[in-house]
């Protein structure tokens, strides 16, 4: 039995006319008649009653028709699965990341490798604004970003919430706060110069920290201009007791750092955290995005994956 014979049989059963069936199949009528006859010989049963005026299904043909349709449906599903796998195998997700993702990124990539090992990943480290621009221009397929709580963004982007990212204070290890048990209050840092990246590089982070300081009753003392996080932490660790500095670091990143001259302290103040989102284009999502979202959900982070 050949699938084309089954396909011809189903078309004749729908049209109850060999000529019209041949037209819909875009082949000559004799080819349809010949293949249906071969199918009948294979099954050792007549599927149609043929007369000069009418073509009707026999009782066997009536019973065989739903099974024939099921065979063709199974063929379509099999072809679709193979086509989907072929596309997925060729998929490389270009993801915008940042250093602060820390252990979150490790867990997501491990989960993605387990769920869809055929998907490649290209990681691109960039400032938040640049990540937005690259996803908008489709240079990136998606990007991890923080603080876009309204769920929509520039250039037709959508933001899928993933998890909450708490911040910790980075202070000199010799600072009195470093030896205090428990969490630190922002007000305890009111007189210590704060080193932050420029707002254009990370608006969500800067706005959160500055607003939290205002809510705690003080305007943060500006510290020296921020460079890379490594340089900032080096400067904090090297600061003397008379001229300490502080900054904020994502807890997930701080847990990976080995900086004995810097102490990382959780905040006593509520709300010192940002939501991490996956920024994607609202139309034509990239192949592999569903697998990436499943990987984010599979990490067991405290967040809602939509």
C-alpha positions as semicolon CSV with decimal commas, in nm:
position;residue;x (nm);y (nm);z (nm)
1;X;0,000;0,000;0,000
2;X;0,136;0,342;-0,098
3;X;0,033;0,670;0,061
4;X;-0,041;0,820;-0,280
5;X;-0,291;0,541;-0,343
6;X;-0,460;0,623;-0,012
7;X;-0,457;0,993;-0,104
8;X;-0,620;0,923;-0,441
9;X;-0,882;0,702;-0,275
10;X;-0,974;0,976;-0,025
11;X;-1,007;1,235;-0,302
12;X;-1,235;1,010;-0,511
13;X;-1,439;0,935;-0,196
14;X;-1,484;1,309;-0,143
15;X;-1,578;1,385;-0,504
16;X;-1,749;1,055;-0,591
17;X;-1,618;1,120;-0,940
18;X;-1,285;1,005;-1,083
19;X;-1,259;1,296;-1,327
20;X;-1,312;1,567;-1,066
21;X;-1,075;1,390;-0,828
22;X;-0,808;1,386;-1,100
23;X;-0,856;1,759;-1,159
24;X;-0,810;1,840;-0,791
25;X;-0,502;1,617;-0,778
26;X;-0,365;1,776;-1,096
27;X;-0,308;1,441;-1,265
28;X;-0,480;1,249;-1,544
29;X;-0,791;1,045;-1,465
30;X;-0,635;0,719;-1,583
31;X;-0,359;0,750;-1,320
32;X;-0,617;0,792;-1,043
33;X;-0,819;0,493;-1,163
34;X;-0,506;0,280;-1,196
35;X;-0,375;0,355;-0,847
36;X;-0,715;0,301;-0,682
37;X;-0,740;-0,036;-0,858
38;X;-0,397;-0,129;-0,726
39;X;-0,506;-0,033;-0,377
40;X;-0,816;-0,252;-0,408
41;X;-0,602;-0,544;-0,520
42;X;-0,370;-0,487;-0,225
43;X;-0,666;-0,485;0,015
44;X;-0,841;-0,766;-0,175
45;X;-1,167;-0,572;-0,164
46;X;-1,357;-0,329;-0,385
47;X;-1,380;0,017;-0,237
48;X;-1,616;0,171;-0,496
49;X;-1,925;0,066;-0,686
50;X;-1,868;0,197;-1,037
51;X;-2,131;0,253;-1,301
52;X;-2,159;0,468;-1,609
53;X;-2,349;0,732;-1,412
54;X;-2,242;0,703;-1,049
55;X;-1,948;0,623;-0,824
56;X;-2,037;0,513;-0,472
57;X;-1,840;0,379;-0,178
58;X;-1,893;0,015;-0,096
59;X;-1,951;-0,093;0,263
60;X;-1,580;-0,175;0,282
61;X;-1,496;0,164;0,135
62;X;-1,713;0,337;0,396
63;X;-1,528;0,158;0,675
64;X;-1,188;0,218;0,520
65;X;-1,237;0,594;0,460
66;X;-1,181;0,719;0,820
67;X;-0,877;0,496;0,854
68;X;-0,739;0,630;0,526
69;X;-0,787;0,985;0,648
70;X;-0,611;0,896;0,973
71;X;-0,316;0,762;0,772
72;X;-0,288;1,087;0,579
73;X;-0,319;1,292;0,897
74;X;-0,040;1,088;1,053
75;X;0,175;1,155;0,749
76;X;0,117;1,530;0,785
77;X;0,208;1,520;1,153
78;X;0,524;1,324;1,081
79;X;0,629;1,572;0,813
80;X;0,558;1,866;1,046
81;X;0,769;1,715;1,324
82;X;1,063;1,660;1,090
83;X;1,030;2,012;0,947
84;X;1,018;2,163;1,296
85;X;1,324;1,967;1,405
86;X;1,512;2,075;1,094
87;X;1,440;2,440;1,174
88;X;1,526;2,397;1,541
89;X;1,857;2,224;1,464
90;X;1,960;2,528;1,265
91;X;1,859;2,765;1,546
92;X;2,111;2,971;1,732
93;X;1,956;3,209;1,984
94;X;2,140;3,539;2,008
95;X;2,087;3,653;2,368
96;X;2,172;3,988;2,519
97;X;2,314;3,946;2,870
98;X;2,490;4,140;3,142
99;X;2,747;4,051;3,405
100;X;2,492;4,090;3,683
101;X;2,292;3,786;3,575
102;X;2,543;3,567;3,756
103;X;2,417;3,225;3,856
104;X;2,076;3,287;3,697
105;X;2,228;3,261;3,350
106;X;2,413;2,939;3,435
107;X;2,091;2,773;3,549
108;X;1,895;2,889;3,244
109;X;2,160;2,766;2,999
110;X;2,187;2,431;3,178
111;X;1,809;2,388;3,164
112;X;1,798;2,488;2,794
113;X;2,070;2,235;2,711
114;X;1,862;1,963;2,877
115;X;1,533;2,065;2,713
116;X;1,662;2,143;2,363
117;X;2,026;2,041;2,316
118;X;1,999;2,115;1,944
119;X;1,961;2,490;2,007
120;X;2,282;2,689;2,005
121;X;2,327;3,005;2,211
122;X;2,535;3,312;2,131
123;X;2,576;3,543;2,431
124;X;2,625;3,917;2,376
125;X;2,720;4,131;2,676
126;X;2,600;4,491;2,643
127;X;2,456;4,782;2,841
128;X;2,078;4,776;2,892
129;X;2,009;5,049;2,635
130;X;2,219;4,870;2,373
131;X;2,035;4,544;2,443
132;X;1,703;4,718;2,375
133;X;1,831;4,861;2,049
134;X;1,973;4,532;1,928
135;X;1,654;4,338;1,997
136;X;1,452;4,611;1,823
137;X;1,678;4,591;1,516
138;X;1,674;4,207;1,537
139;X;2,048;4,188;1,583
140;X;1,953;3,994;1,897
141;X;1,669;3,742;1,926
142;X;1,606;3,825;2,292
143;X;1,773;3,998;2,585
144;X;1,764;3,976;2,962
145;X;1,676;4,319;3,102
146;X;1,558;4,459;3,433
147;X;1,301;4,709;3,548
148;X;1,056;4,735;3,256
149;X;0,763;4,669;3,485
150;X;0,494;4,799;3,247
151;X;0,541;4,495;3,023
152;X;0,594;4,692;2,702
153;X;0,886;4,878;2,566
154;X;1,036;5,072;2,278
155;X;1,039;4,958;1,919
156;X;0,761;4,703;1,945
157;X;0,918;4,498;2,224
158;X;0,740;4,283;2,478
159;X;0,877;4,194;2,821
160;X;0,820;3,852;2,976
161;X;0,872;3,852;3,356
162;X;1,116;3,588;3,478
163;X;1,240;3,640;3,836
164;X;1,320;3,896;4,107
165;X;1,682;4,010;4,148
166;X;1,768;4,140;4,499
167;X;2,047;4,393;4,538
168;X;2,318;4,389;4,804
169;X;2,544;4,670;4,924
170;X;2,915;4,642;4,848
171;X;3,122;4,813;5,119
172;X;3,486;4,790;5,227
173;X;3,548;4,479;5,433
174;X;3,710;4,702;5,698
175;X;3,401;4,922;5,732
176;X;3,218;4,887;6,066
177;X;2,898;4,787;5,882
178;X;3,078;4,482;5,741
179;X;3,114;4,333;6,088
180;X;2,756;4,410;6,196
181;X;2,523;4,111;6,204
182;X;2,217;4,108;5,981
183;X;2,113;4,339;5,699
184;X;2,222;4,697;5,644
185;X;1,985;4,996;5,640
186;X;2,026;5,249;5,362
187;X;2,031;5,528;5,618
188;X;2,353;5,381;5,760
189;X;2,517;5,462;5,426
190;X;2,390;5,821;5,404
191;X;2,736;5,977;5,459
192;X;2,927;5,727;5,243
193;X;2,985;5,829;4,877
194;X;2,789;5,613;4,634
195;X;2,948;5,486;4,312
196;X;2,687;5,417;4,043
197;X;2,694;5,372;3,669
198;X;2,558;5,659;3,462
199;X;2,180;5,664;3,434
200;X;2,186;5,626;3,055
201;X;2,361;5,291;3,098
202;X;2,111;5,144;3,346
203;X;1,814;5,370;3,411
204;X;1,615;5,111;3,610
205;X;1,899;5,042;3,856
206;X;1,998;5,404;3,910
207;X;1,638;5,518;3,958
208;X;1,569;5,238;4,207
209;X;1,874;5,313;4,422
210;X;1,839;5,694;4,418
211;X;1,465;5,678;4,493
212;X;1,523;5,430;4,777
213;X;1,781;5,666;4,930
214;X;1,537;5,955;4,907
215;X;1,269;5,740;5,073
216;X;1,520;5,664;5,350
217;X;1,557;6,036;5,414
218;X;1,880;6,135;5,239
219;X;2,033;6,229;4,905
220;X;2,323;5,996;4,826
221;X;2,668;6,152;4,828
222;X;2,807;6,110;4,475
223;X;3,126;5,909;4,460
224;X;3,390;5,901;4,186
225;X;3,286;5,826;3,831
226;X;3,205;5,458;3,785
227;X;3,400;5,246;3,543
228;X;3,365;4,870;3,515
229;X;3,226;4,679;3,812
230;X;3,567;4,518;3,869
231;X;3,733;4,859;3,891
232;X;3,459;4,990;4,119
233;X;3,496;4,697;4,358
234;X;3,874;4,737;4,353
235;X;3,835;5,103;4,447
236;X;3,592;5,016;4,728
237;X;3,827;4,751;4,865
238;X;4,121;4,990;4,852
239;X;3,940;5,279;5,023
240;X;4,066;5,369;5,365
241;X;3,854;5,397;5,682
242;X;3,837;5,774;5,640
243;X;3,716;5,770;5,278
244;X;3,491;5,463;5,226
245;X;3,279;5,406;4,917
246;X;2,980;5,185;4,845
247;X;2,782;5,056;4,549
248;X;2,514;4,799;4,475
249;X;2,557;4,457;4,317
250;X;2,301;4,196;4,222
251;X;2,302;3,921;4,483
252;X;2,317;3,652;4,214
253;X;2,641;3,804;4,087
254;X;2,790;3,883;4,426
255;X;2,768;3,515;4,521
256;X;3,018;3,437;4,241
257;X;3,272;3,706;4,331
258;X;3,586;3,642;4,531
259;X;3,679;3,983;4,669
260;X;3,811;3,951;5,027
261;X;3,851;4,328;5,061
262;X;3,481;4,390;4,987
263;X;3,180;4,281;5,193
264;X;2,838;4,224;5,039
265;X;2,549;4,305;5,273
266;X;2,177;4,245;5,216
267;X;1,948;4,545;5,257
268;X;1,704;4,583;5,543
269;X;1,495;4,821;5,330
270;X;1,211;4,654;5,136
271;X;1,196;4,683;4,759
272;X;1,570;4,673;4,692
273;X;1,524;4,439;4,396
274;X;1,446;4,452;4,027
275;X;1,243;4,217;3,811
276;X;1,436;4,046;3,533
277;X;1,249;4,024;3,204
278;X;1,315;3,865;2,869
279;X;1,280;4,132;2,600
280;X;1,152;3,996;2,269
281;X;0,992;4,137;1,957
282;X;0,612;4,142;1,977
283;X;0,582;3,996;1,625
284;X;0,758;3,700;1,464
285;X;0,924;3,552;1,776
286;X;1,245;3,363;1,698
287;X;1,259;2,986;1,670
288;X;1,366;2,843;2,002
289;X;1,200;3,113;2,214
290;X;0,947;2,871;2,363
291;X;1,229;2,638;2,468
292;X;1,415;2,931;2,626
293;X;1,107;3,033;2,827
294;X;1,058;2,674;2,942
295;X;1,422;2,672;3,052
296;X;1,371;2,990;3,252
297;X;1,066;2,835;3,420
298;X;1,251;2,508;3,486
299;X;1,520;2,683;3,690
300;X;1,273;2,722;3,975
301;X;1,329;3,095;4,010
302;X;1,083;3,300;4,213
303;X;0,904;3,464;3,924
304;X;0,621;3,423;3,680
305;X;0,701;3,305;3,332
306;X;0,428;3,389;3,083
